[in-house]
PDB file of C-alpha atoms in Angstrom:
ATOM      1  CA  MET A   1     -61.502  12.855 -74.356  1.00  0.00           C
ATOM      2  CA  ALA A   2     -63.044  12.303 -70.930  1.00  0.00           C
ATOM      3  CA  PRO A   3     -65.203  15.032 -69.384  1.00  0.00           C
ATOM      4  CA  ARG A   4     -65.053  16.460 -65.913  1.00  0.00           C
ATOM      5  CA  TYR A   5     -68.374  15.808 -64.241  1.00  0.00           C
ATOM      6  CA  SER A   6     -68.677  18.870 -62.030  1.00  0.00           C
ATOM      7  CA  ALA A   7     -66.909  21.866 -60.600  1.00  0.00           C
ATOM      8  CA  GLN A   8     -66.640  20.028 -57.270  1.00  0.00           C
ATOM      9  CA  PRO A   9     -63.177  19.045 -55.999  1.00  0.00           C
ATOM     10  CA  PRO A  10     -61.884  15.833 -57.612  1.00  0.00           C
ATOM     11  CA  GLN A  11     -63.559  12.821 -56.047  1.00  0.00           C
ATOM     12  CA  ASN A  12     -62.338   9.866 -58.016  1.00  0.00           C
ATOM     13  CA  HIS A  13     -64.674  10.300 -60.992  1.00  0.00           C
ATOM     14  CA  PRO A  14     -63.789   7.936 -63.838  1.00  0.00           C
ATOM     15  CA  GLY A  15     -63.698  10.675 -66.466  1.00  0.00           C
ATOM     16  CA  GLN A  16     -61.345  12.968 -64.597  1.00  0.00           C
ATOM     17  CA  ALA A  17     -57.665  13.142 -65.376  1.00  0.00           C
ATOM     18  CA  GLY A  18     -55.733  10.721 -63.239  1.00  0.00           C
ATOM     19  CA  HIS A  19     -58.801   9.005 -61.878  1.00  0.00           C
ATOM     20  CA  LEU A  20     -59.938   6.444 -64.432  1.00  0.00           C
ATOM     21  CA  PRO A  21     -57.436   3.728 -63.407  1.00  0.00           C
ATOM     22  CA  GLU A  22     -58.105   4.446 -59.730  1.00  0.00           C
ATOM     23  CA  TRP A  23     -61.877   4.330 -60.247  1.00  0.00           C
ATOM     24  CA  LEU A  24     -61.603   1.030 -62.121  1.00  0.00           C
ATOM     25  CA  ASN A  25     -59.320  -0.385 -59.436  1.00  0.00           C
ATOM     26  CA  ASN A  26     -61.827   0.584 -56.729  1.00  0.00           C
ATOM     27  CA  HIS A  27     -64.629  -1.101 -58.682  1.00  0.00           C
ATOM     28  CA  GLN A  28     -62.730  -4.121 -60.031  1.00  0.00           C
ATOM     29  CA  ASN A  29     -64.593  -6.648 -57.851  1.00  0.00           C
ATOM     30  CA  LEU A  30     -67.947  -5.624 -59.298  1.00  0.00           C
ATOM     31  CA  THR A  31     -69.591  -7.282 -62.255  1.00  0.00           C
ATOM     32  CA  PRO A  32     -69.659  -5.227 -65.465  1.00  0.00           C
ATOM     33  CA  LYS A  33     -73.342  -4.431 -64.819  1.00  0.00           C
ATOM     34  CA  GLN A  34     -72.558  -3.284 -61.264  1.00  0.00           C
ATOM     35  CA  GLN A  35     -69.696  -1.132 -62.611  1.00  0.00           C
ATOM     36  CA  GLU A  36     -72.055   0.449 -65.127  1.00  0.00           C
ATOM     37  CA  ASP A  37     -74.579   1.135 -62.362  1.00  0.00           C
ATOM     38  CA  ALA A  38     -71.821   2.676 -60.211  1.00  0.00           C
ATOM     39  CA  LEU A  39     -70.728   4.851 -63.135  1.00  0.00           C
ATOM     40  CA  ARG A  40     -74.299   6.047 -63.666  1.00  0.00           C
ATOM     41  CA  ARG A  41     -74.504   6.973 -59.947  1.00  0.00           C
ATOM     42  CA  GLU A  42     -71.333   9.119 -60.085  1.00  0.00           C
ATOM     43  CA  GLN A  43     -71.905  12.724 -59.087  1.00  0.00           C
ATOM     44  CA  GLY A  44     -72.752  14.793 -62.153  1.00  0.00           C
ATOM     45  CA  PHE A  45     -73.032  11.849 -64.536  1.00  0.00           C
ATOM     46  CA  ASN A  46     -76.760  12.404 -65.051  1.00  0.00           C
ATOM     47  CA  ARG A  47     -76.096  16.072 -65.930  1.00  0.00           C
ATOM     48  CA  LEU A  48     -73.939  15.096 -68.912  1.00  0.00           C
ATOM     49  CA  PRO A  49     -75.556  15.083 -72.358  1.00  0.00           C
ATOM     50  CA  GLN A  50     -77.031  11.673 -73.172  1.00  0.00           C
ATOM     51  CA  ASP A  51     -74.501  11.014 -75.953  1.00  0.00           C
ATOM     52  CA  GLN A  52     -71.602  11.720 -73.567  1.00  0.00           C
ATOM     53  CA  GLN A  53     -73.108   9.401 -70.960  1.00  0.00           C
ATOM     54  CA  GLN A  54     -73.379   6.677 -73.572  1.00  0.00           C
ATOM     55  CA  ARG A  55     -69.762   7.200 -74.708  1.00  0.00           C
ATOM     56  CA  LEU A  56     -68.550   6.743 -71.119  1.00  0.00           C
ATOM     57  CA  VAL A  57     -70.649   3.594 -70.660  1.00  0.00           C
ATOM     58  CA  ASN A  58     -69.368   2.277 -73.994  1.00  0.00           C
ATOM     59  CA  ARG A  59     -65.770   3.039 -72.948  1.00  0.00           C
ATOM     60  CA  LEU A  60     -66.307   1.078 -69.728  1.00  0.00           C
ATOM     61  CA  HIS A  61     -67.700  -1.883 -71.708  1.00  0.00           C
ATOM     62  CA  THR A  62     -64.775  -1.701 -74.140  1.00  0.00           C
ATOM     63  CA  LEU A  63     -62.238  -1.681 -71.312  1.00  0.00           C
ATOM     64  CA  ASN A  64     -63.919  -4.625 -69.620  1.00  0.00           C
ATOM     65  CA  SER A  65     -63.900  -6.635 -72.840  1.00  0.00           C
ATOM     66  CA  ARG A  66     -60.148  -6.294 -73.435  1.00  0.00           C
ATOM     67  CA  PRO A  67     -57.364  -8.615 -72.278  1.00  0.00           C
ATOM     68  CA  PRO A  68     -55.509  -7.217 -69.222  1.00  0.00           C
ATOM     69  CA  GLU A  69     -52.421  -6.037 -71.158  1.00  0.00           C
ATOM     70  CA  GLU A  70     -54.469  -4.198 -73.761  1.00  0.00           C
ATOM     71  CA  ARG A  71     -56.719  -2.738 -71.072  1.00  0.00           C
ATOM     72  CA  GLN A  72     -53.665  -1.406 -69.225  1.00  0.00           C
ATOM     73  CA  ARG A  73     -52.337   0.168 -72.422  1.00  0.00           C
ATOM     74  CA  MET A  74     -55.709   1.835 -73.035  1.00  0.00           C
ATOM     75  CA  LEU A  75     -55.691   3.240 -69.500  1.00  0.00           C
ATOM     76  CA  GLN A  76     -52.134   4.514 -69.911  1.00  0.00           C
ATOM     77  CA  ARG A  77     -53.056   6.126 -73.226  1.00  0.00           C
ATOM     78  CA  ASN A  78     -56.020   7.841 -71.560  1.00  0.00           C
ATOM     79  CA  GLU A  79     -53.758   9.104 -68.752  1.00  0.00           C
ATOM     80  CA  MET A  80     -51.236  10.460 -71.249  1.00  0.00           C
ATOM     81  CA  PHE A  81     -53.976  12.181 -73.257  1.00  0.00           C
ATOM     82  CA  GLU A  82     -55.401  13.848 -70.157  1.00  0.00           C
ATOM     83  CA  ARG A  83     -51.990  15.367 -69.361  1.00  0.00           C
ATOM     84  CA  LEU A  84     -51.763  17.114 -72.743  1.00  0.00           C
ATOM     85  CA  SER A  85     -52.500  20.792 -73.263  1.00  0.00           C
ATOM     86  CA  PRO A  86     -55.727  21.653 -75.114  1.00  0.00           C
ATOM     87  CA  GLU A  87     -53.673  22.344 -78.251  1.00  0.00           C
ATOM     88  CA  GLN A  88     -51.920  18.973 -78.017  1.00  0.00           C
ATOM     89  CA  LYS A  89     -55.260  17.210 -77.480  1.00  0.00           C
ATOM     90  CA  SER A  90     -56.564  18.917 -80.587  1.00  0.00           C
ATOM     91  CA  GLY A  91     -53.496  17.709 -82.491  1.00  0.00           C
ATOM     92  CA  VAL A  92     -54.117  14.115 -81.412  1.00  0.00           C
ATOM     93  CA  ARG A  93     -57.788  14.325 -82.416  1.00  0.00           C
ATOM     94  CA  GLY A  94     -56.850  15.845 -85.784  1.00  0.00           C
ATOM     95  CA  ALA A  95     -54.214  13.172 -86.343  1.00  0.00           C
ATOM     96  CA  SER A  96     -56.732  10.439 -85.654  1.00  0.00           C
ATOM     97  CA  GLN A  97     -59.170  11.969 -88.118  1.00  0.00           C
ATOM     98  CA  ALA A  98     -56.444  12.453 -90.744  1.00  0.00           C
ATOM     99  CA  PHE A  99     -55.343   8.839 -90.322  1.00  0.00           C
ATOM    100  CA  HIS A 100     -58.879   7.541 -90.896  1.00  0.00           C
ATOM    101  CA  GLU A 101     -59.196   9.681 -94.033  1.00  0.00           C
ATOM    102  CA  MET A 102     -56.041   8.213 -95.619  1.00  0.00           C
ATOM    103  CA  PRO A 103     -56.226   5.607 -98.360  1.00  0.00           C
ATOM    104  CA  ALA A 104     -56.056   2.011 -97.091  1.00  0.00           C
ATOM    105  CA  ASN A 105     -52.516   1.436 -98.389  1.00  0.00           C
ATOM    106  CA  ARG A 106     -51.185   4.525 -96.528  1.00  0.00           C
ATOM    107  CA  GLN A 107     -53.075   3.496 -93.380  1.00  0.00           C
ATOM    108  CA  SER A 108     -51.369   0.127 -93.577  1.00  0.00           C
ATOM    109  CA  ASP A 109     -47.903   1.698 -93.898  1.00  0.00           C
ATOM    110  CA  MET A 110     -48.678   4.166 -91.099  1.00  0.00           C
ATOM    111  CA  ARG A 111     -50.008   1.410 -88.831  1.00  0.00           C
ATOM    112  CA  ARG A 112     -46.830  -0.610 -89.344  1.00  0.00           C
ATOM    113  CA  ALA A 113     -44.632   2.410 -88.560  1.00  0.00           C
ATOM    114  CA  PHE A 114     -46.754   3.230 -85.499  1.00  0.00           C
ATOM    115  CA  GLN A 115     -46.406  -0.302 -84.154  1.00  0.00           C
ATOM    116  CA  ASP A 116     -42.650  -0.200 -84.696  1.00  0.00           C
ATOM    117  CA  LEU A 117     -42.275   3.219 -83.075  1.00  0.00           C
ATOM    118  CA  ARG A 118     -44.229   2.379 -79.945  1.00  0.00           C
ATOM    119  CA  SER A 119     -41.401  -0.017 -79.088  1.00  0.00           C
ATOM    120  CA  VAL A 120     -38.987   2.939 -79.175  1.00  0.00           C
ATOM    121  CA  PRO A 121     -38.548   5.037 -76.006  1.00  0.00           C
ATOM    122  CA  PRO A 122     -40.667   8.214 -76.332  1.00  0.00           C
ATOM    123  CA  GLU A 123     -37.661  10.535 -76.166  1.00  0.00           C
ATOM    124  CA  GLN A 124     -36.192   8.861 -79.291  1.00  0.00           C
ATOM    125  CA  ARG A 125     -39.335   8.718 -81.442  1.00  0.00           C
ATOM    126  CA  GLN A 126     -39.083  12.227 -82.895  1.00  0.00           C
ATOM    127  CA  SER A 127     -35.522  11.727 -84.126  1.00  0.00           C
ATOM    128  CA  ILE A 128     -36.656   8.580 -85.959  1.00  0.00           C
ATOM    129  CA  LEU A 129     -39.623  10.436 -87.451  1.00  0.00           C
ATOM    130  CA  ASN A 130     -37.151  13.082 -88.695  1.00  0.00           C
ATOM    131  CA  SER A 131     -34.689  10.512 -90.081  1.00  0.00           C
ATOM    132  CA  ALA A 132     -33.906  10.371 -93.795  1.00  0.00           C
ATOM    133  CA  ARG A 133     -35.583   6.963 -94.038  1.00  0.00           C
ATOM    134  CA  PHE A 134     -38.871   8.261 -92.637  1.00  0.00           C
ATOM    135  CA  GLN A 135     -38.647  11.434 -94.728  1.00  0.00           C
ATOM    136  CA  GLN A 136     -38.430   9.269 -97.844  1.00  0.00           C
ATOM    137  CA  GLN A 137     -41.211   6.928 -96.779  1.00  0.00           C
ATOM    138  CA  PHE A 138     -43.699   9.423 -95.288  1.00  0.00           C
ATOM    139  CA  SER A 139     -44.848  12.935 -96.155  1.00  0.00           C
ATOM    140  CA  PRO A 140     -44.421  15.743 -93.609  1.00  0.00           C
ATOM    141  CA  GLN A 141     -48.165  15.509 -92.841  1.00  0.00           C
ATOM    142  CA  GLU A 142     -47.942  11.739 -92.309  1.00  0.00           C
ATOM    143  CA  ARG A 143     -44.964  12.167 -89.983  1.00  0.00           C
ATOM    144  CA  THR A 144     -46.903  14.801 -88.024  1.00  0.00           C
ATOM    145  CA  VAL A 145     -49.866  12.422 -87.763  1.00  0.00           C
ATOM    146  CA  LEU A 146     -47.569   9.672 -86.480  1.00  0.00           C
ATOM    147  CA  GLY A 147     -45.924  12.031 -83.991  1.00  0.00           C
ATOM    148  CA  ASN A 148     -49.247  13.244 -82.627  1.00  0.00           C
ATOM    149  CA  LEU A 149     -50.632   9.728 -82.282  1.00  0.00           C
ATOM    150  CA  LEU A 150     -47.431   8.528 -80.641  1.00  0.00           C
ATOM    151  CA  SER A 151     -47.596  11.366 -78.098  1.00  0.00           C
ATOM    152  CA  VAL A 152     -50.250   9.384 -76.215  1.00  0.00           C
ATOM    153  CA  GLU A 153     -48.928   5.909 -76.934  1.00  0.00           C
ATOM    154  CA  PRO A 154     -47.262   4.175 -73.984  1.00  0.00           C
ATOM    155  CA  TYR A 155     -43.787   2.786 -74.527  1.00  0.00           C
ATOM    156  CA  GLN A 156     -43.933  -0.950 -75.208  1.00  0.00           C
ATOM    157  CA  PRO A 157     -40.476  -2.471 -75.363  1.00  0.00           C
ATOM    158  CA  ARG A 158     -40.271  -5.506 -77.575  1.00  0.00           C
ATOM    159  CA  ALA A 159     -40.018  -8.778 -75.733  1.00  0.00           C
ATOM    160  CA  ALA A 160     -36.532 -10.166 -75.979  1.00  0.00           C
ATOM    161  CA  GLY A 161     -36.371 -13.227 -78.172  1.00  0.00           C
ATOM    162  CA  PRO A 162     -34.333 -16.342 -77.505  1.00  0.00           C
ATOM    163  CA  PRO A 163     -30.542 -15.760 -77.471  1.00  0.00           C
TER     164      PRO A 163
END
């Protein structure tokens, strides 16, 4: 998802695993334009292919445009993705592509299930995906897609309603 900029020791580059939230925190008092300028000055940034540079700038703009809670969830998702093995990362990318290729009605059902499952602790998600109810409602491929997408989705407990 996010590239490493150089073979140098980690130095708080925004694209490196474990460093995006820290980089943003260190640059939070800057305007979005100043953040973009700081990103462009990062060591190795100018050696990235132009399309990769633009993706990182776009990601920064997207993060800055989100409400704080959504921004935090995006950062957590990025952190979780960076901790995956290359094979797991490939599974998440494939799941995302498979989801977008599904018919609209299946996407809607999958989106609803995804939103429900992100409020379930991660260690319990797989047992729900394997439950009889989910086996009836979703194909094995759809359950795999959900599982892969949920592997990088932070746990979001539902807010308790009034008693």
